[in-house]
mmCIF file of C-alpha atoms in Angstrom:
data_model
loop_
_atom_site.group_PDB
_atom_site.id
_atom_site.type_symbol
_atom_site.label_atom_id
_atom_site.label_comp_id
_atom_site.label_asym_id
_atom_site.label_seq_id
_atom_site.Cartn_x
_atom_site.Cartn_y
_atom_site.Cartn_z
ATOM 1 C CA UNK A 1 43.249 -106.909 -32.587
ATOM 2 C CA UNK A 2 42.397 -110.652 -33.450
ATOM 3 C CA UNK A 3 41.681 -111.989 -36.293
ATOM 4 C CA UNK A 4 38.836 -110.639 -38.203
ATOM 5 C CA UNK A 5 35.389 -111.824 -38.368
ATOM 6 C CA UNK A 6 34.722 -114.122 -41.012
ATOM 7 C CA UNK A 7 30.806 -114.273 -42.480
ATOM 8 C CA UNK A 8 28.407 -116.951 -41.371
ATOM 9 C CA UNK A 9 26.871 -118.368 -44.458
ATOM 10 C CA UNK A 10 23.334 -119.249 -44.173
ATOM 11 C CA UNK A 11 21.249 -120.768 -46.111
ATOM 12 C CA UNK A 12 17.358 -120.622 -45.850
ATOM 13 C CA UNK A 13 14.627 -123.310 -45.336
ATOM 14 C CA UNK A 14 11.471 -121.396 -46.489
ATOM 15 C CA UNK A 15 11.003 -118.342 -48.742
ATOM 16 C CA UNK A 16 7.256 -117.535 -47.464
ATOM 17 C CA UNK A 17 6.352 -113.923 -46.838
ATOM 18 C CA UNK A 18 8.422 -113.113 -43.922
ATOM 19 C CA UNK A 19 12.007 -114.007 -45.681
ATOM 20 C CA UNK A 20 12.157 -110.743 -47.411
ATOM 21 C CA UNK A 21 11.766 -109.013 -43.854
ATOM 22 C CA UNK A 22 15.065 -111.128 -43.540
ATOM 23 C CA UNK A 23 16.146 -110.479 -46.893
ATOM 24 C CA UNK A 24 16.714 -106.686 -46.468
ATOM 25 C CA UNK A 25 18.525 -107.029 -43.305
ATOM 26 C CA UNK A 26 21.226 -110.115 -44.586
ATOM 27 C CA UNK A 27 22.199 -108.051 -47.684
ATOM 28 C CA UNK A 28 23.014 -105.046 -45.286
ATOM 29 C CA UNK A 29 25.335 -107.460 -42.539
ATOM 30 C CA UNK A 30 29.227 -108.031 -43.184
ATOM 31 C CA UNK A 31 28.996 -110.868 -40.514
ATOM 32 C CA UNK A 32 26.670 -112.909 -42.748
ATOM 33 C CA UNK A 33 26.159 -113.961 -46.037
ATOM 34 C CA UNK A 34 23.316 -115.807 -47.726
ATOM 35 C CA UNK A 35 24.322 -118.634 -50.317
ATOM 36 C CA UNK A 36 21.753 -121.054 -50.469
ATOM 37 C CA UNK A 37 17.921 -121.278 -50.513
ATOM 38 C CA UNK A 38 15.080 -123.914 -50.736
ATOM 39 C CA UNK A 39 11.149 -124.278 -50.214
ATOM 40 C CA UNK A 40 8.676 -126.743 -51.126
ATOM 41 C CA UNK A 41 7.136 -124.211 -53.582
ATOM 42 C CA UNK A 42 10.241 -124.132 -56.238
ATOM 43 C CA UNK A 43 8.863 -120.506 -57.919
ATOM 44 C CA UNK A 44 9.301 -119.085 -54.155
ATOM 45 C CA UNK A 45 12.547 -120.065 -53.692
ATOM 46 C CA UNK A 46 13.795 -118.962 -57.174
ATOM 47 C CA UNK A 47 11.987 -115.749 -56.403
ATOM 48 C CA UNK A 48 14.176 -115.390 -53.268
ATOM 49 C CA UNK A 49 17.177 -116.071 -54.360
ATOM 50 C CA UNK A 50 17.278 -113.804 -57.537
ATOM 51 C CA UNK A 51 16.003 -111.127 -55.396
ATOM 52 C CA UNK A 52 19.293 -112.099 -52.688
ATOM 53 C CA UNK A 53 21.665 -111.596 -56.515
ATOM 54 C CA UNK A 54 24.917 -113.247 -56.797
ATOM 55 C CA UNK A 55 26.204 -115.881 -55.206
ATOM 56 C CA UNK A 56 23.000 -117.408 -53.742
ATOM 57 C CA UNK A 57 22.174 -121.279 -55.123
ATOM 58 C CA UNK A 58 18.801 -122.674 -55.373
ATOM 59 C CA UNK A 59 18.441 -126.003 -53.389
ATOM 60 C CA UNK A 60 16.222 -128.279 -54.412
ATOM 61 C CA UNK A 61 15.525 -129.491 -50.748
ATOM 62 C CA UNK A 62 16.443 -129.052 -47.591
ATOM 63 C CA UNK A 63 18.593 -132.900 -47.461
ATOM 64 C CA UNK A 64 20.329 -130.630 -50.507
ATOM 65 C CA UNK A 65 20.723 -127.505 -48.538
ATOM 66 C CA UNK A 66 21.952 -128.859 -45.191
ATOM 67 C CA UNK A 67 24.636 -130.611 -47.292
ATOM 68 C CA UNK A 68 26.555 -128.052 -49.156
ATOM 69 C CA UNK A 69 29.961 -127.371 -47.833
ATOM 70 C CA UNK A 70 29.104 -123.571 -47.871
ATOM 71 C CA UNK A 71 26.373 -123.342 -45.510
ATOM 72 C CA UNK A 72 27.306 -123.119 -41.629
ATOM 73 C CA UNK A 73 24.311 -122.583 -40.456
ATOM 74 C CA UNK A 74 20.529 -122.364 -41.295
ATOM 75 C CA UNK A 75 17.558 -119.942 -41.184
ATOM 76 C CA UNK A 76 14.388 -122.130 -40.425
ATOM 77 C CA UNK A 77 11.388 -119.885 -41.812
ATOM 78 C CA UNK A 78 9.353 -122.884 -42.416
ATOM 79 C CA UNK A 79 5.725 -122.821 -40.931
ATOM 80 C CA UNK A 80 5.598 -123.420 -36.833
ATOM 81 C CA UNK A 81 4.301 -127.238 -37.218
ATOM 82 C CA UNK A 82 8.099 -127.978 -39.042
ATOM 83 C CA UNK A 83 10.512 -126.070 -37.509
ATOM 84 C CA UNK A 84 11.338 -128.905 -35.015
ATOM 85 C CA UNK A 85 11.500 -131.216 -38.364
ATOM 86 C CA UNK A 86 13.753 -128.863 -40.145
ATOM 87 C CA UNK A 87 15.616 -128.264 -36.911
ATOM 88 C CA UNK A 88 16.289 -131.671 -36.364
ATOM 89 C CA UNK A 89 17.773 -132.788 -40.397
ATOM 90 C CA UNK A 90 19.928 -129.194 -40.196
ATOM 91 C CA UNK A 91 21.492 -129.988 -36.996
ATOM 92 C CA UNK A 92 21.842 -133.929 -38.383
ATOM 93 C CA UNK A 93 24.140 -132.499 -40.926
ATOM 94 C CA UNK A 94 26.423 -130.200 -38.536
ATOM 95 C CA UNK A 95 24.512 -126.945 -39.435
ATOM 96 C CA UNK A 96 23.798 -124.538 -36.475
ATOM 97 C CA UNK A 97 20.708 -123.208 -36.808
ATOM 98 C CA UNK A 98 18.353 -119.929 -36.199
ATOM 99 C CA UNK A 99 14.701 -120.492 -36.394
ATOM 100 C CA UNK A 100 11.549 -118.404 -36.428
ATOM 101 C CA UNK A 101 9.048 -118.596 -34.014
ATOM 102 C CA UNK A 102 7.991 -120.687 -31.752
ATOM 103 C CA UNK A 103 11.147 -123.181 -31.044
ATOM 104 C CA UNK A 104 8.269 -126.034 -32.081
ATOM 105 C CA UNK A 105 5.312 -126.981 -31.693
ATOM 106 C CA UNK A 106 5.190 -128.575 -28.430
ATOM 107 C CA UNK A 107 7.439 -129.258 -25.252
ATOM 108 C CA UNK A 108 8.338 -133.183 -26.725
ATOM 109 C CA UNK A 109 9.733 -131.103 -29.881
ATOM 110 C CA UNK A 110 11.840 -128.304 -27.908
ATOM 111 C CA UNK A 111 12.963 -130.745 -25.828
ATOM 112 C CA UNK A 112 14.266 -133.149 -28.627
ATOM 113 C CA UNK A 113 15.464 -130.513 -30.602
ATOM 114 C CA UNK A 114 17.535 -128.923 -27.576
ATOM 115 C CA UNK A 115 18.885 -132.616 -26.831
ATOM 116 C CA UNK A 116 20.421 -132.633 -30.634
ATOM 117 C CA UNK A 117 22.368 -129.633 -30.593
ATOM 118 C CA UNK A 118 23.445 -130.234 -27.632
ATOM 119 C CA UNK A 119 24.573 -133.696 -28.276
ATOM 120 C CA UNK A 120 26.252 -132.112 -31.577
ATOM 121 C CA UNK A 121 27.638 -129.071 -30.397
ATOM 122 C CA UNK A 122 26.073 -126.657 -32.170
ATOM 123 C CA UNK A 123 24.520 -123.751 -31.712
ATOM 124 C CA UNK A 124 20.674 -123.484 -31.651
ATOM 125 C CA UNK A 125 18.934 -119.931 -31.582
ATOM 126 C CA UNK A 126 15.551 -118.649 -32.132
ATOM 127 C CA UNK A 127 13.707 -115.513 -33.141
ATOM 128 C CA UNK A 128 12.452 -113.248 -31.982
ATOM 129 C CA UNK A 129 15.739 -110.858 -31.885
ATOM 130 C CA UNK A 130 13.405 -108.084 -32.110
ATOM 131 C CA UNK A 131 14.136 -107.807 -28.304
ATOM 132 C CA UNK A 132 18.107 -107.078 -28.966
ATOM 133 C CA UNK A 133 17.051 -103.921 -30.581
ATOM 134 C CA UNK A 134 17.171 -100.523 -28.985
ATOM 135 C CA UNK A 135 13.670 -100.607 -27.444
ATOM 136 C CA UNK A 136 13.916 -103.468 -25.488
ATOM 137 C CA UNK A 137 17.389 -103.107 -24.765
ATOM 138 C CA UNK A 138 16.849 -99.493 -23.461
ATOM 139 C CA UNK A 139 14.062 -100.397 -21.325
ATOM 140 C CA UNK A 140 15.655 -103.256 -20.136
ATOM 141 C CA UNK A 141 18.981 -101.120 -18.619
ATOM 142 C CA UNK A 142 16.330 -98.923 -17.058
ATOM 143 C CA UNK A 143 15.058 -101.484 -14.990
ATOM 144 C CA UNK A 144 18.523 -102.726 -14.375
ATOM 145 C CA UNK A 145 19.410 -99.646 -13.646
ATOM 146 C CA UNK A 146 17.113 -99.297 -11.147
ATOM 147 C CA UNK A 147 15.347 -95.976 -12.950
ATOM 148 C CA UNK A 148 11.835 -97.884 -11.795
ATOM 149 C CA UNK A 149 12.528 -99.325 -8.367
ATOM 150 C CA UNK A 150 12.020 -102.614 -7.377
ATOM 151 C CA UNK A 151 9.856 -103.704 -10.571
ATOM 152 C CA UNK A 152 5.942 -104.966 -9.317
ATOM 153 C CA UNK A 153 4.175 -105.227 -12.180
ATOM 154 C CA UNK A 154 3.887 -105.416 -16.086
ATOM 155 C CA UNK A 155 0.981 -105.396 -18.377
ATOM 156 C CA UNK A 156 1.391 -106.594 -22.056
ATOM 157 C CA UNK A 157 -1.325 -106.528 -24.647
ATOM 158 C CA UNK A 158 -1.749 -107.468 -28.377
ATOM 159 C CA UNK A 159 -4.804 -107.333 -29.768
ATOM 160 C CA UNK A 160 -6.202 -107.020 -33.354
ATOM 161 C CA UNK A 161 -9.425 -108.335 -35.798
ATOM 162 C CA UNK A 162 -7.295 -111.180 -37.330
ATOM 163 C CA UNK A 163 -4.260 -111.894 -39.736
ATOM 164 C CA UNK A 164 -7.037 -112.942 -42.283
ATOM 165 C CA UNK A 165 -7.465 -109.373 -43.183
ATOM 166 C CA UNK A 166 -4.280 -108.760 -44.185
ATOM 167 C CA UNK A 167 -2.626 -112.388 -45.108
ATOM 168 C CA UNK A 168 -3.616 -114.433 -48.567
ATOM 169 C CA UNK A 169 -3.178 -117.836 -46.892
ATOM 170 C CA UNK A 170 -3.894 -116.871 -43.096
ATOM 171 C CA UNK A 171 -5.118 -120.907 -41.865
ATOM 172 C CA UNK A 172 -2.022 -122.061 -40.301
ATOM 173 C CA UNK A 173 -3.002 -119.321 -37.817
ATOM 174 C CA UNK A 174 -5.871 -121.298 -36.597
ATOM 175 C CA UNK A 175 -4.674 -124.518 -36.912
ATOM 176 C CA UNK A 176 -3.034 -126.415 -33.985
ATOM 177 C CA UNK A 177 0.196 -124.521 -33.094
ATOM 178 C CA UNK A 178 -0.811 -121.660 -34.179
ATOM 179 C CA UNK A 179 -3.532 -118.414 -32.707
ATOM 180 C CA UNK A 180 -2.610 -115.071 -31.329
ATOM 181 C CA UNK A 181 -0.715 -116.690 -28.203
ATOM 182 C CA UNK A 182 1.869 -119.146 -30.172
ATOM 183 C CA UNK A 183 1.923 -116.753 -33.058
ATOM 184 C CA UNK A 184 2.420 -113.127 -31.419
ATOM 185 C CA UNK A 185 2.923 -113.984 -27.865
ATOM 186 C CA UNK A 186 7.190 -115.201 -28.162
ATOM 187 C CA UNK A 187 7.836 -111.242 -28.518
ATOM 188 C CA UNK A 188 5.835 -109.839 -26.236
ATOM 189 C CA UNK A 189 6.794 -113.237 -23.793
ATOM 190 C CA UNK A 190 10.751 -112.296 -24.621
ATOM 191 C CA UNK A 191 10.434 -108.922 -23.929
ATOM 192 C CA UNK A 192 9.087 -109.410 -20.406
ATOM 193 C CA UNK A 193 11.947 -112.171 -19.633
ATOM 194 C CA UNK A 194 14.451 -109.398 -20.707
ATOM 195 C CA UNK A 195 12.677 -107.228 -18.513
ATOM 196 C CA UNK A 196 11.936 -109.124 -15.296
ATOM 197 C CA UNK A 197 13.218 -112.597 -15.929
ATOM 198 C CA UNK A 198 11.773 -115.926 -15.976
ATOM 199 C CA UNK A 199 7.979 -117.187 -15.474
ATOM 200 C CA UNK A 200 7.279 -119.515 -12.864
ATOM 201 C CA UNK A 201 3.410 -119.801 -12.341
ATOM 202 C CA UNK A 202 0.457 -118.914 -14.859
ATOM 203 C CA UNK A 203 -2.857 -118.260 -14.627
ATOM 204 C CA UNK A 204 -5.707 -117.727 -17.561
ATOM 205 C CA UNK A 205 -8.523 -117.854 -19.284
ATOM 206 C CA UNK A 206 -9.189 -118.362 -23.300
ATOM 207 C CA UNK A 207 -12.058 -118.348 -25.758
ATOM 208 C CA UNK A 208 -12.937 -119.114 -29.518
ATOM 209 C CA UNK A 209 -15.924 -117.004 -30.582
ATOM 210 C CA UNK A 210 -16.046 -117.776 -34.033
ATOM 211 C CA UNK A 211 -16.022 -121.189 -35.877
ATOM 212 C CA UNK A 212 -14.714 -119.667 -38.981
ATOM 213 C CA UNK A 213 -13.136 -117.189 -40.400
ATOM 214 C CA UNK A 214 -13.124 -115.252 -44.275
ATOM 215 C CA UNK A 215 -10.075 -114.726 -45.806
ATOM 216 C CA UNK A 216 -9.904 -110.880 -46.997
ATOM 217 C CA UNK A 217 -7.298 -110.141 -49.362
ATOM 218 C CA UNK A 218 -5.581 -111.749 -51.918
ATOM 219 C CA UNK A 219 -6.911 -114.187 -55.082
ATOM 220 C CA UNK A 220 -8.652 -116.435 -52.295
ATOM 221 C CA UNK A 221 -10.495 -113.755 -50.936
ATOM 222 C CA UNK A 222 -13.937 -114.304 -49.878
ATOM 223 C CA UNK A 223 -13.218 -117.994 -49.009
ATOM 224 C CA UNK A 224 -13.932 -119.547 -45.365
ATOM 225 C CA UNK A 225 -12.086 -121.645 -43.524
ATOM 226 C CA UNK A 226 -12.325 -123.172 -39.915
ATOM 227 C CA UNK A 227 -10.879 -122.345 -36.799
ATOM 228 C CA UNK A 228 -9.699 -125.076 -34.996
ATOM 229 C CA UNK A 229 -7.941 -122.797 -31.437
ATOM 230 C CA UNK A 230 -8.575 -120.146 -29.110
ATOM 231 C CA UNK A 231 -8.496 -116.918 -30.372
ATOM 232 C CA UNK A 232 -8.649 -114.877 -27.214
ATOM 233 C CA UNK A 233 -6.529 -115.592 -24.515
ATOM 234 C CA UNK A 234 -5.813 -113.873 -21.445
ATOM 235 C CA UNK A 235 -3.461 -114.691 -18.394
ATOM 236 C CA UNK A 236 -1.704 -113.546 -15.108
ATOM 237 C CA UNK A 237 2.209 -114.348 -15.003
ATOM 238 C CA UNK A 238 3.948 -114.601 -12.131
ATOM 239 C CA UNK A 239 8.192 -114.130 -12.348
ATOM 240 C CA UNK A 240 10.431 -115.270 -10.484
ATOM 241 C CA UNK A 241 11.228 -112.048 -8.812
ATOM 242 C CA UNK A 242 7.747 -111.657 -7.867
ATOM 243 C CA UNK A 243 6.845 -109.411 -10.348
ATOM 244 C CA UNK A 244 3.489 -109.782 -12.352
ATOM 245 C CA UNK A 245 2.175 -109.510 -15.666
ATOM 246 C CA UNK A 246 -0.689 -109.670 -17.332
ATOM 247 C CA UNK A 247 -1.069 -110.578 -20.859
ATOM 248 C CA UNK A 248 -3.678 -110.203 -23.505
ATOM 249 C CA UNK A 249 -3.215 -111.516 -27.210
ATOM 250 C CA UNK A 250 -6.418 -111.788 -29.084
ATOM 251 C CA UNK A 251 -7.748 -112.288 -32.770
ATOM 252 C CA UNK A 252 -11.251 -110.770 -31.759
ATOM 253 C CA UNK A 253 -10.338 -107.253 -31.233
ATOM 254 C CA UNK A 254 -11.663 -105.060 -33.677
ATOM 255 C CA UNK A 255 -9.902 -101.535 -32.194
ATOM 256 C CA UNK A 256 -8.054 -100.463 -28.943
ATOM 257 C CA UNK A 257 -6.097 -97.982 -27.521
ATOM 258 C CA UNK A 258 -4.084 -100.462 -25.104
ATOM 259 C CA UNK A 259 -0.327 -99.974 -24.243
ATOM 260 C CA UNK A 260 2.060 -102.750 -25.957
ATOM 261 C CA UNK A 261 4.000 -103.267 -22.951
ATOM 262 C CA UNK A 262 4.268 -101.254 -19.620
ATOM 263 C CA UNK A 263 6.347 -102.016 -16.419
ATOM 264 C CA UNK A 264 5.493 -100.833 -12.874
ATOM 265 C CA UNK A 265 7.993 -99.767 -10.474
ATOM 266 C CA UNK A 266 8.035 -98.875 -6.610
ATOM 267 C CA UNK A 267 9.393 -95.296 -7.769
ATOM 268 C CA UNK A 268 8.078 -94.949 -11.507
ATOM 269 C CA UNK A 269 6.592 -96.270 -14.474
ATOM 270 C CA UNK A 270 8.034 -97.409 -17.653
ATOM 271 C CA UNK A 271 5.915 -97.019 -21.392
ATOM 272 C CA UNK A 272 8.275 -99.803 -23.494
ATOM 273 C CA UNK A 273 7.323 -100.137 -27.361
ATOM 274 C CA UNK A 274 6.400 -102.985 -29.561
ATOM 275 C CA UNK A 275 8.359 -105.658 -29.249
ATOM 276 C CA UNK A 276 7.352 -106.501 -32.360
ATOM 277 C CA UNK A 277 9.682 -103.895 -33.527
ATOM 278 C CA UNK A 278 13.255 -103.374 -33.019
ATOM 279 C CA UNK A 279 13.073 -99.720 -31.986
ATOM 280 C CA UNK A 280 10.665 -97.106 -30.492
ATOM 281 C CA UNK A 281 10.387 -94.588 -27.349
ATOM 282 C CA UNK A 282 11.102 -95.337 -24.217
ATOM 283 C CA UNK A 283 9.181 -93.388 -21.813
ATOM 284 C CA UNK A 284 9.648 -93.379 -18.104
ATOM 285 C CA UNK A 285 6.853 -91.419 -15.742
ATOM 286 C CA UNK A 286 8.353 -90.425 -11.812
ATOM 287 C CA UNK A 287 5.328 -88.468 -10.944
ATOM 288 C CA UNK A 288 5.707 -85.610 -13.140
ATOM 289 C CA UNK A 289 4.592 -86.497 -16.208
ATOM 290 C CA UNK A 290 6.173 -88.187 -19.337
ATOM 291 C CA UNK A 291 9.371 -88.301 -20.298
ATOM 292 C CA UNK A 292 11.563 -90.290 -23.154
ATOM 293 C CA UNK A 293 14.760 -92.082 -21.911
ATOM 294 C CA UNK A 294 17.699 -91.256 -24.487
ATOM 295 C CA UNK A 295 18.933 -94.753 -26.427
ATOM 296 C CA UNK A 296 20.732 -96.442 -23.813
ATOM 297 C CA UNK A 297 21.413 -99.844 -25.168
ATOM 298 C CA UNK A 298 20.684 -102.440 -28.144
ATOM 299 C CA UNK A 299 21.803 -102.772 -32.015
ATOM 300 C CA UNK A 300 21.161 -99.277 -33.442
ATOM 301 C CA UNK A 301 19.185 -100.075 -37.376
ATOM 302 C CA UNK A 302 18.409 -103.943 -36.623
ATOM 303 C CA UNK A 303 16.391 -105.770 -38.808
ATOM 304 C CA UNK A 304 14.901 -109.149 -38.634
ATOM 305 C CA UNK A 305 18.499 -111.541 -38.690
ATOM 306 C CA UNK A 306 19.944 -108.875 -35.748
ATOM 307 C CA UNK A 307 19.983 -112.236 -34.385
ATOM 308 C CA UNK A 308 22.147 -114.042 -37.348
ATOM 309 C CA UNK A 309 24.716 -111.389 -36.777
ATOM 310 C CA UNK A 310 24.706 -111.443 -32.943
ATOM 311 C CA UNK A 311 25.543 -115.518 -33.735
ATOM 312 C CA UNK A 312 27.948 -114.723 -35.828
ATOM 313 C CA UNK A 313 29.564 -112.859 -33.200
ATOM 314 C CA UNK A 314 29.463 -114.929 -30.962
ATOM 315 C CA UNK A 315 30.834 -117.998 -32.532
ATOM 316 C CA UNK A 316 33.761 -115.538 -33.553
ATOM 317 C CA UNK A 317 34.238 -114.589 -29.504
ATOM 318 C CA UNK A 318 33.170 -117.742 -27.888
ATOM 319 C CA UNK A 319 30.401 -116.808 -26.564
ATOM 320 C CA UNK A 320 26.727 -117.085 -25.684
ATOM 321 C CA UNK A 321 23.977 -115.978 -28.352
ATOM 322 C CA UNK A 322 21.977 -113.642 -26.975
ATOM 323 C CA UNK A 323 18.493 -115.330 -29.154
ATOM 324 C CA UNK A 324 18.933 -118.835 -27.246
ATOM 325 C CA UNK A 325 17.132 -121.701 -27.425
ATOM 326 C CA UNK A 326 17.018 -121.566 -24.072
ATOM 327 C CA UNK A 327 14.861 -118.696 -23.979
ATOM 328 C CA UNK A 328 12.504 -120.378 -26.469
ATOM 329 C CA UNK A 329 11.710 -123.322 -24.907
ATOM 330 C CA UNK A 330 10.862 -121.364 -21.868
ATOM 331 C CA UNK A 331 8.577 -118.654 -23.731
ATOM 332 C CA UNK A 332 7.300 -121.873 -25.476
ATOM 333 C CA UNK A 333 6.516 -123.720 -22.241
ATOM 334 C CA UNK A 334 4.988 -120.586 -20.862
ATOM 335 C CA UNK A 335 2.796 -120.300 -23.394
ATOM 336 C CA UNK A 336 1.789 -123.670 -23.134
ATOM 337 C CA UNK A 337 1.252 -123.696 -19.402
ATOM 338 C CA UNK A 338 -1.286 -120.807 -19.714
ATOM 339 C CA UNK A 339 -3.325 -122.521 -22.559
ATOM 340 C CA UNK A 340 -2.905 -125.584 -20.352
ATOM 341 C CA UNK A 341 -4.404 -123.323 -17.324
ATOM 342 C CA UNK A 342 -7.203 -121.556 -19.177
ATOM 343 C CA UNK A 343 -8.549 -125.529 -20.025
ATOM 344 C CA UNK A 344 -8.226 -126.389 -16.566
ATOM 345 C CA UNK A 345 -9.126 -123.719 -14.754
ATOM 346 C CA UNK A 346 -6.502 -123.340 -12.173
ATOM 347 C CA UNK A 347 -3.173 -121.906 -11.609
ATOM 348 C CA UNK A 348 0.021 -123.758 -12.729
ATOM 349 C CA UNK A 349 3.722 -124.181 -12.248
ATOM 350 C CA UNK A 350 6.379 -123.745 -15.298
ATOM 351 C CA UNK A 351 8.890 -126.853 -14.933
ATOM 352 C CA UNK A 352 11.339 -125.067 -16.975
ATOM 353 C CA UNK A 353 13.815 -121.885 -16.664
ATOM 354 C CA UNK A 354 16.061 -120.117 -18.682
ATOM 355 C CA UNK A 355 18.760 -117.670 -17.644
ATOM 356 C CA UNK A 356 17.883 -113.907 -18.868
ATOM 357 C CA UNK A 357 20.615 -113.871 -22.103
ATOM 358 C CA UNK A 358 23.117 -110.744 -21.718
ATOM 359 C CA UNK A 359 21.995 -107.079 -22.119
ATOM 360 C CA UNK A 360 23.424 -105.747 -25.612
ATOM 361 C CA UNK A 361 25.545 -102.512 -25.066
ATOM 362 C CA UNK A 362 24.548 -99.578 -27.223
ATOM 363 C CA UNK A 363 25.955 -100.295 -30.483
ATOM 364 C CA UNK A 364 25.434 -100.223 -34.486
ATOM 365 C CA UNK A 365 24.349 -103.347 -35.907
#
């Protein structure tokens, strides 16, 4: 039988909004266990860790937190422009590490950050693991399976008014590293990798309409502040097996009816949810109409940190994470390359690759 799984312990670098997402999922997982936190706002990370109970230390910084004996690895929820940073000082102390969003802010980051864990032999993963769930995953084995034909095409669209709306300190969403590409594109980006594989040319287009926006909810509501990307972009991908998508992910959307994700078959036509989310129907269409696909694959009740638990796992078997870094630096380079394209006006290469990480069998998280 082996010997038994022993928990990861984790401790997290940034108690912002999205670590209670993370919060409900860690206190649920038997492969991990939370027992530190820090962030540069001291309230936030007392706030986090009382809400985590027992057993869960507040570090005064992150030099502090990568340096406790009872952290093996950390959970980088620090804002895009210092995950690399963060990254970099965890791995430094001989902490593996799973990050949000993008891998870092540009390809010199990745690539230095990739460089140190390799160099230290540890492992280096990356969110999203929304894409391990049972939407994904499903859709995924269909096209494995061959349920579509030979896949030709893929549209992918995400498109809404603004996180200002909704968000009481929305800027670093229009500040360099950030907009609706960098920001919302690594799922949808992730998904289609799982789906069809690796990018290898892009083309696009982008646009900023507005030099400012108004931040609607929250104590600083009513206040402007100024956008400094593109908030509309728009680009053809093409894969390496010759499929291609086309993605939209725009701030400047008020309302739409568009599909999250659909794939395009020789024989039929697959509806695949948001890959924002772990779960959601999976509808195929063979010329009849309609039709959901049963569950077929991915973690059954993930939550954001599927991907903690899935590294857990695979330290424990000696294997590959299935959230790689890998994967990351080639969404992030993707991205990249389009924004690159839409300035210049012309189609371009991706110089880098990534192999598609293993299909997750049907199971419970």
């Amino acid at each position: 039988m082996g010997e038994p799984l022993k928990p990861l312990n984790v401790g997290i670098v940034g108690a912002g909004k999205i670590s209670g997402a993370y919060l409900s999922t860690l206190e649920r997982l038997t492969s991990v266990r939370l027992t530190a936190v820090t962030d540069l706002d001291a309230g936030r990370a007392r706030a986090v860790a009382e809400q985590a109970g027992d057993g869960v230390s507040l570090a005064p910084t992150v030099a502090g937190l990568v340096a406790r004996d009872d952290v093996d690895a950390v959970l980088n929820l620090t804002v895009p422009a210092a995950h690399a940073d963060v990254a970099l000082t965890a791995l430094a102390a001989g902490k593996h590490v799973y990050g949000e969003k993008p891998l870092a802010a540009d390809r010199e980051e990745a690539d230095a950050v990739l460089a140190a864990a390799r160099a230290a032999g540890l492992r280096l993963c990356c969110a999203p693991d929304t894409v391990l769930g049972t939407g994904t995953q499903t859709a995924r084995k269909a096209v494995d399976d061959g349920l579509i034909g030979r896949p030709v095409a893929a549209t992918a669209f995400m498109t809404t008014a603004g996180h200002e709306k909704w968000h009481p300190d929305p800027e670093f969403y229009y500040r360099p590293g950030g907009g609706p590409l960098l920001d919302m594109g690594p799922y949808y980006l992730s998904a289609l990798v799982h789906l069809l594989g690796p990018v290898v040319k892009v083309t696009g287009a982008s646009s900023r309409p507005r030099a400012e926006r108004t931040i609607g909810s929250g104590p600083r509501a009513g206040q402007t502040f100024p956008v400094e990307v593109d908030t509309h972009i728009t680009g053809v991908l093409e894969h390496a097996g010759g499929a291609l998508s086309t993605l939209v992910m725009s701030f400047d959307v008020r309302a739409a009816r568009l599909p999250r994700i659909e794939v395009h078959g020789t024989g039929a036509s697959l509806s695949v949810p948001d890959p924002n989310h772990f779960d959601g129907p999976v509808e195929i269409h063979r010329g009849d109409g309609w039709e959901t696909l049963p569950v077929s694959a991915g973690y059954r009740g993930a939550g954001r940190g599927a991907g903690l638990a899935d590294l857990a796992e695979a330290l424990h078997g000696g294997r590959p994470h299935r959230a790689s870094a890998e994967l990351a630096a080639h969404v992030l380079d993707v991205m990249l390359t389009l924004m690159d394209a839409a300035d210049e006006g012309r189609a371009l290469r991706v110089t880098t690759t990534c192999e598609r990480p293993a299909p997750v069998a049907d199971t419970s998280l």
